[in-house]
Amino acid sequence: MPQAASPASPALPVIAIHGGAGTLTRSHISPEQERAYHAALQAVLRAGQDVLAQGGSALEAVCVAVQALEDCPLFNAGHGAVFTAEATHELDAAVMDGSNLAAGAVAGVTRVRNPVLAARAVLQDGQHVLMIGAGAERLAQSAGLAMVAPDYFSTEARLVQLRAAQAKSSGAVLDHDGAAALAVSAQEGPLHEGRKMGTVGAVALDAHGHLAAATSTGGLTNKRPGRVGDSPLIGAGTYADDRTAAVSCTGHGESFIRVAAAHDVCARMAHGGATLHEASEAVVHQALAAIGGTGGLIAVDRLGQVCLPFNTEGMYRGLARVGQAPESFIYR
Amino acid sequence: MPQAASPASPALPVIAIHGGAGTLTRSHISPEQERAYHAALQAVLRAGQDVLAQGGSALEAVCVAVQALEDCPLFNAGHGAVFTAEATHELDAAVMDGSNLAAGAVAGVTRVRNPVLAARAVLQDGQHVLMIGAGAERLAQSAGLAMVAPDYFSTEARLVQLRAAQAKSSGAVLDHDGAAALAVSAQEGPLHEGRKMGTVGAVALDAHGHLAAATSTGGLTNKRPGRVGDSPLIGAGTYADDRTAAVSCTGHGESFIRVAAAHDVCARMAHGGATLHEASEAVVHQALAAIGGTGGLIAVDRLGQVCLPFNTEGMYRGLARVGQAPESFIYR
């Protein structure tokens, strides 16, 4: 496997992931807490890296990585997803294959254990791109995917966050137990969970030169039921095109939809001749910033270049090239 | 009101609409049948034109026009929407304001009389961009919009089309009554209803130099419940940005999603320096054609230029400038 890429030789396969962007917690974070997040990110990276090392497709690698992120309760997707205002979970996910622009997505699902696999089932079915609600669940079940009771997604930490968000929006005064619970919640991770914009995602370049992207989310804590953010929307939170880049976004979803963030990275490269770095930075620091949009994105191009820009205080993120040690980051 | 636009003077306000794209019917179309479609298109254009002539916003004009298209049973949106495989209706719509990139959309609604007004209510509420299902309906109802029983959307002609599609996909042999009903269906309009990709939409430039776009649809006849096409997806079927163009698409929705068609028109102008004409033609005849995507789009820019490209045999469409007679077209 060549260690240096030239225009004529294939680039080293690489995977990059994110686990949400947001503001830093004000309370002191212990080294143990930070280590837990780094360990989780690196385990996910290794899972995706293994797929690529064995010659697997970028599509397979991003699905494996996002499935692992969904299964980890530290991140807002799958098990550990945030609660809606009605204390339910509504999950969204998308995948896109840059080799043929095939895409699949689900929104508003409540019983599919791994929404990213449901999105992939929609892609593989091939008839539609976006399926919502019960129709999406029927397709996932027909594809043989694991279905769960809705409380599979619930964790105590997320419930505390919901109650905190509801108390804040109602102006209610917290009793001692409530305040104590909030303090616990605020100390849960390096990024402030009450204000973190939670999403998980992965992008990859495989040994065959193909790109893919996947994104999954539980949405916003205390969101109105029925709200769908950018994650499952092809072009907004997720996009992949072998000619340009694979992109997965995280942040205030409505802003990413309004600027078609993921597609705009690719469009700046395709139509404007921008590099991956120029395109990614322009979308995050210019297009999104112009409408007050906060968050970040991960992007990889056919040369194996990776860009992980964000305009928040931190973003859980990392990358791993085949044959090299995974690297993970939280702060700037 | 100046009749000729120069870079320094405001362009004449203009509205353009579409009512779906598809293949021509093989049977003979009577002049009366053609006239009915032209009359409907021109009535809608006049309604939008009136808003613009009175100094109304592009956003108001496209909503008035799409509401009129939804109310007309000839087009697949609102009353006259197609049936799903389960003989129900699932409606989608989106609106976008090019002056501030504000957007609103609904998908999978079944009881809102005018889905485009529900999309506008989401935009005006301002909290979210895309709302689906029951959550979208609750927001529409809170906004005071008219709610209807689901059979409000049903027409006999659409039920015949569903039965024909189901008979075709099941390989069933039609009896005499079925064959006769199909013949009636096939003669219903200049474009083949069984194969037409039905959507309605409008784009406008107002006297203040602002652009807006709106799209609404009943989706595909015999579609799987839960399927969402490009119409309600900002960037796919609908996009507006004062700096470039307002765009509304119609056609095989999955293809439009995969190339982010509406946003790509704007991106080719913003990043590649393409004219409205170059950008619109490239999306329809190159980007979509490359993945086998059939359909068309309507687009207007800040100079009041209008482009109405399609790669099917026909597209119901028209435009009207303030102070000029509306023009409508069906064939190439």
XYZ file of N, CA, C and O in Angstrom, chain A residues 38 46 59 68 79 102 118 140 144 157 169 174 186 208 210 227-228 253 276 278 290 294 318 322:
96
model
N -12.533 10.202 23.908
C -11.483 9.844 22.940
C -11.478 8.338 22.672
O -11.323 7.902 21.525
N -11.444 2.780 14.462
C -10.805 1.492 14.155
C -11.770 0.550 13.429
O -11.375 -0.185 12.522
N -18.859 2.951 1.384
C -20.237 2.877 1.882
C -20.327 1.944 3.084
O -20.969 2.269 4.099
N -21.749 2.030 14.927
C -21.039 2.007 16.211
C -21.321 3.278 17.018
O -21.478 3.229 18.243
N -29.092 4.403 20.440
C -29.131 4.296 21.906
C -28.428 5.526 22.485
O -27.267 5.774 22.181
N -26.148 7.137 -5.569
C -27.259 6.431 -4.922
C -27.363 6.926 -3.482
O -26.347 7.181 -2.830
N -31.281 1.363 8.302
C -32.554 1.564 7.596
C -32.338 2.459 6.377
O -32.895 2.209 5.296
N -37.698 -1.193 6.689
C -36.576 -1.697 7.495
C -36.862 -3.106 7.998
O -35.989 -3.984 7.981
N -35.166 -7.081 7.182
C -34.606 -7.952 8.206
C -33.829 -7.228 9.289
O -33.098 -7.861 10.062
N -29.417 9.922 31.379
C -28.763 11.224 31.155
C -29.580 12.092 30.205
O -29.727 13.306 30.407
N -37.262 26.373 29.572
C -38.177 27.051 28.660
C -39.466 27.462 29.363
O -40.144 28.388 28.947
N -36.092 25.273 39.773
C -35.734 23.887 40.067
C -35.610 23.667 41.563
O -35.081 24.515 42.280
N -24.631 18.601 33.356
C -23.685 19.554 32.788
C -22.259 19.014 32.818
O -21.431 19.398 32.010
N -10.736 1.725 -3.732
C -11.150 1.753 -5.127
C -11.348 3.186 -5.631
O -11.770 3.387 -6.776
N -13.521 5.339 -4.284
C -14.903 5.786 -4.115
C -15.114 6.472 -2.773
O -14.463 6.137 -1.771
N -40.463 17.385 13.798
C -39.376 18.205 13.257
C -38.299 17.311 12.657
O -37.868 16.343 13.270
N -37.868 17.631 11.450
C -36.773 16.918 10.805
C -35.667 17.918 10.503
O -35.924 18.985 9.932
N -29.531 22.288 12.573
C -29.946 21.689 11.313
C -30.646 22.621 10.356
O -30.428 22.546 9.142
N -10.891 21.163 -1.510
C -11.730 20.669 -0.415
C -11.656 21.612 0.779
O -12.681 21.937 1.394
N -10.802 24.876 0.860
C -11.458 26.168 0.588
C -12.978 26.036 0.637
O -13.673 26.878 1.214
N -23.136 33.518 7.828
C -23.934 34.654 7.348
C -25.384 34.589 7.826
O -26.064 35.616 7.917
N -24.670 27.624 13.379
C -23.538 27.106 14.147
C -23.406 25.601 13.962
O -24.398 24.880 13.866
N -12.636 12.848 14.480
C -11.399 12.103 14.342
C -11.250 11.570 12.934
O -12.176 11.639 12.124
N -5.722 4.077 6.650
C -5.350 2.664 6.743
C -3.858 2.550 7.030
O -3.040 3.207 6.372
